[in-house]
PDB file of C-alpha atoms in Angstrom:
ATOM      1  CA  UNK A   1     -15.598  -2.443  12.283  1.00 73.00           C
ATOM      2  CA  UNK A   2     -12.461  -1.335  13.896  1.00 84.00           C
ATOM      3  CA  UNK A   3      -9.632  -0.704  11.508  1.00 94.00           C
ATOM      4  CA  UNK A   4      -6.267  -2.119  11.124  1.00 97.00           C
ATOM      5  CA  UNK A   5      -4.050  -1.477  14.262  1.00 97.00           C
ATOM      6  CA  UNK A   6      -0.337  -1.500  14.472  1.00 98.00           C
ATOM      7  CA  UNK A   7       1.798  -1.569  17.489  1.00 97.00           C
ATOM      8  CA  UNK A   8       3.920   0.411  18.442  1.00 97.00           C
ATOM      9  CA  UNK A   9       3.574   3.433  16.535  1.00 97.00           C
ATOM     10  CA  UNK A  10       7.120   4.605  16.855  1.00 97.00           C
ATOM     11  CA  UNK A  11      10.277   2.569  17.649  1.00 97.00           C
ATOM     12  CA  UNK A  12      13.986   3.528  18.080  1.00 98.00           C
ATOM     13  CA  UNK A  13      16.538   0.749  17.947  1.00 98.00           C
ATOM     14  CA  UNK A  14      20.371   0.542  17.465  1.00 98.00           C
ATOM     15  CA  UNK A  15      22.128  -1.492  14.908  1.00 98.00           C
ATOM     16  CA  UNK A  16      22.461  -5.145  15.793  1.00 97.00           C
ATOM     17  CA  UNK A  17      19.106  -5.232  17.711  1.00 98.00           C
ATOM     18  CA  UNK A  18      16.142  -6.970  16.661  1.00 98.00           C
ATOM     19  CA  UNK A  19      12.498  -5.721  16.719  1.00 98.00           C
ATOM     20  CA  UNK A  20       9.094  -7.149  16.532  1.00 98.00           C
ATOM     21  CA  UNK A  21       6.111  -5.313  15.113  1.00 98.00           C
ATOM     22  CA  UNK A  22       2.444  -6.253  15.693  1.00 98.00           C
ATOM     23  CA  UNK A  23      -0.503  -5.971  13.531  1.00 98.00           C
ATOM     24  CA  UNK A  24      -4.233  -6.666  14.270  1.00 98.00           C
ATOM     25  CA  UNK A  25      -6.446  -6.961  11.156  1.00 97.00           C
ATOM     26  CA  UNK A  26     -10.040  -6.031  10.685  1.00 96.00           C
ATOM     27  CA  UNK A  27     -12.288  -8.508  12.125  1.00 95.00           C
ATOM     28  CA  UNK A  28     -12.938 -11.328   9.833  1.00 93.00           C
ATOM     29  CA  UNK A  29     -10.072 -10.797   7.529  1.00 94.00           C
ATOM     30  CA  UNK A  30      -7.786 -13.519   7.117  1.00 94.00           C
ATOM     31  CA  UNK A  31      -5.014 -12.199   4.877  1.00 94.00           C
ATOM     32  CA  UNK A  32      -2.416  -9.861   6.457  1.00 96.00           C
ATOM     33  CA  UNK A  33       0.265  -8.238   4.204  1.00 96.00           C
ATOM     34  CA  UNK A  34       3.422  -6.216   5.245  1.00 98.00           C
ATOM     35  CA  UNK A  35       5.032  -3.453   3.344  1.00 98.00           C
ATOM     36  CA  UNK A  36       8.143  -1.308   3.817  1.00 98.00           C
ATOM     37  CA  UNK A  37       7.999   2.308   2.717  1.00 97.00           C
ATOM     38  CA  UNK A  38      11.070   4.431   2.429  1.00 96.00           C
ATOM     39  CA  UNK A  39      11.785   7.620   0.551  1.00 93.00           C
ATOM     40  CA  UNK A  40      14.290   6.017  -1.797  1.00 91.00           C
ATOM     41  CA  UNK A  41      12.512   2.637  -2.480  1.00 94.00           C
ATOM     42  CA  UNK A  42       8.949   3.566  -2.074  1.00 95.00           C
ATOM     43  CA  UNK A  43       6.316   0.867  -0.953  1.00 97.00           C
ATOM     44  CA  UNK A  44       7.801  -2.515  -1.137  1.00 97.00           C
ATOM     45  CA  UNK A  45       5.984  -5.704  -0.442  1.00 96.00           C
ATOM     46  CA  UNK A  46       7.523  -7.998   2.331  1.00 97.00           C
ATOM     47  CA  UNK A  47       5.167 -10.936   2.810  1.00 95.00           C
ATOM     48  CA  UNK A  48       1.576 -12.175   3.109  1.00 94.00           C
ATOM     49  CA  UNK A  49       0.059 -14.449   5.685  1.00 95.00           C
ATOM     50  CA  UNK A  50      -3.390 -16.191   5.207  1.00 93.00           C
ATOM     51  CA  UNK A  51      -4.703 -18.537   7.723  1.00 92.00           C
ATOM     52  CA  UNK A  52      -1.325 -18.844   9.616  1.00 95.00           C
ATOM     53  CA  UNK A  53       0.619 -19.672   6.341  1.00 94.00           C
ATOM     54  CA  UNK A  54       2.982 -17.565   4.465  1.00 94.00           C
ATOM     55  CA  UNK A  55       1.590 -17.579   0.963  1.00 92.00           C
ATOM     56  CA  UNK A  56       3.939 -14.963  -0.603  1.00 92.00           C
ATOM     57  CA  UNK A  57       7.109 -13.259   0.003  1.00 94.00           C
ATOM     58  CA  UNK A  58       9.004 -10.290  -1.491  1.00 94.00           C
ATOM     59  CA  UNK A  59      12.729  -9.883  -2.097  1.00 95.00           C
ATOM     60  CA  UNK A  60      13.912  -9.203   1.340  1.00 97.00           C
ATOM     61  CA  UNK A  61      16.826 -10.894   3.300  1.00 97.00           C
ATOM     62  CA  UNK A  62      16.093 -13.560   5.781  1.00 96.00           C
ATOM     63  CA  UNK A  63      16.477 -11.198   8.650  1.00 97.00           C
ATOM     64  CA  UNK A  64      12.949 -10.174   7.971  1.00 98.00           C
ATOM     65  CA  UNK A  65      10.360 -12.862   8.967  1.00 97.00           C
ATOM     66  CA  UNK A  66       6.887 -12.899  10.207  1.00 97.00           C
ATOM     67  CA  UNK A  67       4.122 -15.132  11.534  1.00 97.00           C
ATOM     68  CA  UNK A  68       0.438 -15.155  11.885  1.00 98.00           C
ATOM     69  CA  UNK A  69      -1.552 -16.328  14.744  1.00 97.00           C
ATOM     70  CA  UNK A  70      -4.850 -18.279  14.777  1.00 96.00           C
ATOM     71  CA  UNK A  71      -6.912 -14.959  15.566  1.00 94.00           C
ATOM     72  CA  UNK A  72      -5.274 -13.587  12.283  1.00 95.00           C
ATOM     73  CA  UNK A  73      -3.143 -11.230  14.176  1.00 97.00           C
ATOM     74  CA  UNK A  74       0.398 -10.902  12.651  1.00 98.00           C
ATOM     75  CA  UNK A  75       3.843 -10.240  13.761  1.00 98.00           C
ATOM     76  CA  UNK A  76       6.936  -9.125  11.810  1.00 98.00           C
ATOM     77  CA  UNK A  77      10.346  -9.452  12.988  1.00 98.00           C
ATOM     78  CA  UNK A  78      13.638  -7.856  11.852  1.00 98.00           C
ATOM     79  CA  UNK A  79      16.799  -9.309  13.356  1.00 95.00           C
ATOM     80  CA  UNK A  80      20.325  -7.832  13.411  1.00 97.00           C
ATOM     81  CA  UNK A  81      18.960  -4.328  12.429  1.00 98.00           C
ATOM     82  CA  UNK A  82      20.847  -2.327   9.877  1.00 98.00           C
ATOM     83  CA  UNK A  83      20.718   1.624   9.409  1.00 97.00           C
ATOM     84  CA  UNK A  84      18.887   0.915   5.903  1.00 97.00           C
ATOM     85  CA  UNK A  85      15.953  -0.941   7.888  1.00 98.00           C
ATOM     86  CA  UNK A  86      14.820   2.776   8.911  1.00 98.00           C
ATOM     87  CA  UNK A  87      11.337   2.932   7.372  1.00 97.00           C
ATOM     88  CA  UNK A  88       7.622   2.900   7.805  1.00 97.00           C
ATOM     89  CA  UNK A  89       6.270  -0.505   8.187  1.00 98.00           C
ATOM     90  CA  UNK A  90       2.737  -0.941   7.064  1.00 98.00           C
ATOM     91  CA  UNK A  91       0.560  -3.799   7.667  1.00 97.00           C
ATOM     92  CA  UNK A  92      -2.776  -4.313   5.569  1.00 97.00           C
ATOM     93  CA  UNK A  93      -5.507  -6.823   5.950  1.00 96.00           C
ATOM     94  CA  UNK A  94      -8.003  -8.155   3.375  1.00 93.00           C
ATOM     95  CA  UNK A  95     -10.544 -10.816   3.130  1.00 88.00           C
ATOM     96  CA  UNK A  96      -7.988 -12.824   0.888  1.00 77.00           C
ATOM     97  CA  UNK A  97      -8.011 -13.497  -2.732  1.00 70.00           C
ATOM     98  CA  UNK A  98      -7.521 -10.329  -4.747  1.00 71.00           C
ATOM     99  CA  UNK A  99      -9.674  -8.030  -2.704  1.00 77.00           C
ATOM    100  CA  UNK A 100      -8.654  -4.624  -1.530  1.00 90.00           C
ATOM    101  CA  UNK A 101      -6.265  -4.086   1.281  1.00 94.00           C
ATOM    102  CA  UNK A 102      -6.930  -2.053   4.086  1.00 96.00           C
ATOM    103  CA  UNK A 103      -3.965  -0.403   5.891  1.00 97.00           C
ATOM    104  CA  UNK A 104      -2.981   0.253   9.363  1.00 97.00           C
ATOM    105  CA  UNK A 105      -1.233   3.650  10.456  1.00 96.00           C
ATOM    106  CA  UNK A 106       2.137   2.004  10.314  1.00 97.00           C
ATOM    107  CA  UNK A 107       5.217   1.572  12.613  1.00 97.00           C
ATOM    108  CA  UNK A 108       7.993   4.228  12.169  1.00 97.00           C
ATOM    109  CA  UNK A 109      11.238   2.232  12.860  1.00 98.00           C
ATOM    110  CA  UNK A 110      14.242   4.271  13.332  1.00 98.00           C
ATOM    111  CA  UNK A 111      17.673   2.526  13.503  1.00 98.00           C
ATOM    112  CA  UNK A 112      20.585   4.440  15.069  1.00 97.00           C
TER     113      UNK A 112
ATOM    114  CA  UNK B   1       7.224  -8.616 -14.558  1.00 72.00           C
ATOM    115  CA  UNK B   2       4.175  -6.381 -13.474  1.00 81.00           C
ATOM    116  CA  UNK B   3       4.908  -2.778 -13.059  1.00 89.00           C
ATOM    117  CA  UNK B   4       3.274   0.452 -12.271  1.00 94.00           C
ATOM    118  CA  UNK B   5       4.310   3.924 -13.322  1.00 96.00           C
ATOM    119  CA  UNK B   6       2.954   7.161 -12.025  1.00 97.00           C
ATOM    120  CA  UNK B   7       3.863   9.998 -14.388  1.00 94.00           C
ATOM    121  CA  UNK B   8       4.853  13.059 -12.371  1.00 93.00           C
ATOM    122  CA  UNK B   9       6.262  12.752  -8.714  1.00 95.00           C
ATOM    123  CA  UNK B  10       4.724  16.192  -8.064  1.00 97.00           C
ATOM    124  CA  UNK B  11       1.573  17.656  -9.354  1.00 98.00           C
ATOM    125  CA  UNK B  12       0.366  21.283  -8.376  1.00 98.00           C
ATOM    126  CA  UNK B  13      -3.070  22.549  -8.960  1.00 97.00           C
ATOM    127  CA  UNK B  14      -5.253  25.611  -7.848  1.00 97.00           C
ATOM    128  CA  UNK B  15      -8.122  24.996  -5.518  1.00 97.00           C
ATOM    129  CA  UNK B  16     -11.193  24.478  -7.831  1.00 97.00           C
ATOM    130  CA  UNK B  17      -9.254  23.170 -10.771  1.00 98.00           C
ATOM    131  CA  UNK B  18      -9.206  19.722 -12.313  1.00 98.00           C
ATOM    132  CA  UNK B  19      -6.975  17.102 -10.730  1.00 98.00           C
ATOM    133  CA  UNK B  20      -5.428  14.587 -13.058  1.00 98.00           C
ATOM    134  CA  UNK B  21      -2.929  11.954 -11.688  1.00 98.00           C
ATOM    135  CA  UNK B  22      -1.575   9.586 -14.205  1.00 98.00           C
ATOM    136  CA  UNK B  23      -1.039   5.860 -13.714  1.00 97.00           C
ATOM    137  CA  UNK B  24       0.218   3.186 -16.241  1.00 96.00           C
ATOM    138  CA  UNK B  25       0.839  -0.441 -15.711  1.00 94.00           C
ATOM    139  CA  UNK B  26       2.167  -3.362 -17.484  1.00 90.00           C
ATOM    140  CA  UNK B  27       0.833  -6.944 -17.167  1.00 82.00           C
ATOM    141  CA  UNK B  28       0.323 -10.001 -19.299  1.00 78.00           C
ATOM    142  CA  UNK B  29      -2.642 -10.777 -17.303  1.00 81.00           C
ATOM    143  CA  UNK B  30      -5.821  -8.872 -16.469  1.00 82.00           C
ATOM    144  CA  UNK B  31      -4.986  -6.493 -13.515  1.00 87.00           C
ATOM    145  CA  UNK B  32      -6.836  -5.318 -10.366  1.00 92.00           C
ATOM    146  CA  UNK B  33      -6.120  -1.811 -10.057  1.00 94.00           C
ATOM    147  CA  UNK B  34      -6.334   0.570  -6.913  1.00 96.00           C
ATOM    148  CA  UNK B  35      -5.740   4.120  -5.945  1.00 98.00           C
ATOM    149  CA  UNK B  36      -4.666   5.002  -2.386  1.00 98.00           C
ATOM    150  CA  UNK B  37      -4.013   8.379  -0.649  1.00 98.00           C
ATOM    151  CA  UNK B  38      -1.633   8.853   2.159  1.00 97.00           C
ATOM    152  CA  UNK B  39      -1.636  11.845   4.441  1.00 95.00           C
ATOM    153  CA  UNK B  40       1.461  12.671   6.520  1.00 90.00           C
ATOM    154  CA  UNK B  41       2.357  10.277   9.154  1.00 85.00           C
ATOM    155  CA  UNK B  42      -0.560   7.957   8.258  1.00 89.00           C
ATOM    156  CA  UNK B  43      -1.247   4.729   6.481  1.00 93.00           C
ATOM    157  CA  UNK B  44      -2.977   4.355   3.145  1.00 96.00           C
ATOM    158  CA  UNK B  45      -6.410   4.912   2.458  1.00 97.00           C
ATOM    159  CA  UNK B  46      -8.393   3.353  -0.385  1.00 96.00           C
ATOM    160  CA  UNK B  47      -9.862   5.838  -2.639  1.00 97.00           C
ATOM    161  CA  UNK B  48     -11.220   3.393  -5.297  1.00 96.00           C
ATOM    162  CA  UNK B  49     -10.727   0.066  -7.136  1.00 94.00           C
ATOM    163  CA  UNK B  50     -11.139  -1.609 -10.430  1.00 92.00           C
ATOM    164  CA  UNK B  51     -11.502  -5.364 -10.475  1.00 88.00           C
ATOM    165  CA  UNK B  52     -13.894  -6.180 -13.317  1.00 83.00           C
ATOM    166  CA  UNK B  53     -17.115  -4.689 -14.750  1.00 83.00           C
ATOM    167  CA  UNK B  54     -17.552  -1.147 -15.472  1.00 86.00           C
ATOM    168  CA  UNK B  55     -14.341   0.648 -16.598  1.00 88.00           C
ATOM    169  CA  UNK B  56     -15.287   4.020 -14.868  1.00 95.00           C
ATOM    170  CA  UNK B  57     -15.098   3.873 -11.378  1.00 96.00           C
ATOM    171  CA  UNK B  58     -16.096   6.144  -8.567  1.00 96.00           C
ATOM    172  CA  UNK B  59     -14.464   6.528  -5.325  1.00 96.00           C
ATOM    173  CA  UNK B  60     -14.547   8.468  -2.079  1.00 95.00           C
ATOM    174  CA  UNK B  61     -14.132  12.280  -1.714  1.00 94.00           C
ATOM    175  CA  UNK B  62     -15.328  12.977  -5.467  1.00 96.00           C
ATOM    176  CA  UNK B  63     -12.359  10.944  -7.017  1.00 97.00           C
ATOM    177  CA  UNK B  64     -13.021   8.760 -10.010  1.00 97.00           C
ATOM    178  CA  UNK B  65     -10.683   6.655 -12.367  1.00 97.00           C
ATOM    179  CA  UNK B  66     -11.199   5.065 -15.706  1.00 95.00           C
ATOM    180  CA  UNK B  67      -9.607   1.863 -16.724  1.00 94.00           C
ATOM    181  CA  UNK B  68      -8.422   1.862 -20.300  1.00 94.00           C
ATOM    182  CA  UNK B  69      -7.095  -1.568 -21.345  1.00 91.00           C
ATOM    183  CA  UNK B  70      -5.937  -0.556 -24.684  1.00 91.00           C
ATOM    184  CA  UNK B  71      -3.670   2.252 -23.055  1.00 93.00           C
ATOM    185  CA  UNK B  72      -2.862   0.143 -19.984  1.00 93.00           C
ATOM    186  CA  UNK B  73      -3.875   3.273 -17.907  1.00 95.00           C
ATOM    187  CA  UNK B  74      -5.878   3.966 -14.860  1.00 96.00           C
ATOM    188  CA  UNK B  75      -5.722   7.779 -14.588  1.00 98.00           C
ATOM    189  CA  UNK B  76      -7.280   9.341 -11.384  1.00 98.00           C
ATOM    190  CA  UNK B  77      -9.326  12.572 -11.785  1.00 98.00           C
ATOM    191  CA  UNK B  78     -11.377  14.896  -9.612  1.00 98.00           C
ATOM    192  CA  UNK B  79     -13.352  17.766 -11.262  1.00 97.00           C
ATOM    193  CA  UNK B  80     -12.531  20.365  -8.646  1.00 97.00           C
ATOM    194  CA  UNK B  81      -9.539  20.312  -6.234  1.00 98.00           C
ATOM    195  CA  UNK B  82     -10.013  21.007  -2.632  1.00 97.00           C
ATOM    196  CA  UNK B  83      -7.345  22.009  -0.073  1.00 97.00           C
ATOM    197  CA  UNK B  84      -7.867  18.945   1.809  1.00 96.00           C
ATOM    198  CA  UNK B  85      -6.951  16.870  -1.214  1.00 97.00           C
ATOM    199  CA  UNK B  86      -3.134  17.792  -0.827  1.00 97.00           C
ATOM    200  CA  UNK B  87      -1.516  14.471   0.007  1.00 97.00           C
ATOM    201  CA  UNK B  88       0.364  11.652  -1.807  1.00 98.00           C
ATOM    202  CA  UNK B  89      -1.367   9.298  -4.053  1.00 98.00           C
ATOM    203  CA  UNK B  90      -0.489   5.941  -5.052  1.00 98.00           C
ATOM    204  CA  UNK B  91      -1.544   3.777  -7.764  1.00 97.00           C
ATOM    205  CA  UNK B  92      -1.301  -0.077  -7.199  1.00 95.00           C
ATOM    206  CA  UNK B  93      -2.022  -3.255  -9.072  1.00 93.00           C
ATOM    207  CA  UNK B  94      -2.460  -6.739  -8.199  1.00 90.00           C
ATOM    208  CA  UNK B  95      -2.892  -9.824 -10.409  1.00 81.00           C
ATOM    209  CA  UNK B  96      -4.562 -13.151 -10.438  1.00 74.00           C
ATOM    210  CA  UNK B  97      -1.977 -15.885  -9.743  1.00 70.00           C
ATOM    211  CA  UNK B  98      -0.331 -17.736  -7.105  1.00 66.00           C
ATOM    212  CA  UNK B  99       2.796 -15.583  -7.049  1.00 72.00           C
ATOM    213  CA  UNK B 100       0.702 -12.480  -6.384  1.00 80.00           C
ATOM    214  CA  UNK B 101      -1.193 -13.537  -3.307  1.00 81.00           C
ATOM    215  CA  UNK B 102      -1.651 -10.484  -0.874  1.00 87.00           C
ATOM    216  CA  UNK B 103       0.826  -8.548  -2.980  1.00 91.00           C
ATOM    217  CA  UNK B 104       0.207  -4.909  -4.294  1.00 93.00           C
ATOM    218  CA  UNK B 105       2.833  -3.458  -6.546  1.00 93.00           C
ATOM    219  CA  UNK B 106       2.903   0.206  -6.103  1.00 96.00           C
ATOM    220  CA  UNK B 107       3.885   3.119  -8.112  1.00 97.00           C
ATOM    221  CA  UNK B 108       6.336   5.743  -6.778  1.00 97.00           C
ATOM    222  CA  UNK B 109       3.633   8.053  -5.757  1.00 97.00           C
ATOM    223  CA  UNK B 110       2.478  11.628  -6.874  1.00 98.00           C
ATOM    224  CA  UNK B 111       2.551  14.403  -4.258  1.00 97.00           C
ATOM    225  CA  UNK B 112      -0.461  16.563  -5.020  1.00 98.00           C
ATOM    226  CA  UNK B 113      -0.333  20.218  -3.883  1.00 98.00           C
ATOM    227  CA  UNK B 114      -3.359  22.486  -3.967  1.00 97.00           C
ATOM    228  CA  UNK B 115      -2.791  26.160  -3.989  1.00 96.00           C
ATOM    229  CA  UNK B 116      -5.504  28.616  -2.632  1.00 94.00           C
TER     230      UNK B 116
END
């Protein structure tokens, strides 16, 4: 099976802009989770979607949002970008429940 | 609240030496435990997992970990380090329960350096 894919791999934006990141899970996986990775804060959970429903959300401001489509592909959106949003954004898919998660290569977002 | 602590942000070993990366967790319910590895500019790769059953779990690339409930630990070991093991390693935990759907809680990571 193909692994988790994320597009784009690299992105440069300026403050105030918005950005959309995309994640395609492993075929058959219905759960997609998103994480933000920074040197200072480490890996932090953003949210999880399962069958198009957000089931869990981390402690991030409302500028961070997501959605999941009927084919399980997921998008994450960040509006009104701030310098502190510069990070590696990782998506992971799983079969659901408490199974292991499989990660994509990430999208490196730089906010100038 | 659940948490994960990795002791030692940097560990350095010689090639062929034992690798020991420490992970402790706090939880009031039975945990599911994972070790991931991250190479530069890449995502996380699953090394091994503990859910239920045998407390000594074997993973890829010769790594193994032992779940010790009494010590709330899940340390990662490899008998003989290889240069290709140099990477950052993350211990992660999840828990049964609605507030934990799809959420892994990660430790701060341990950078493993392997010297020739």
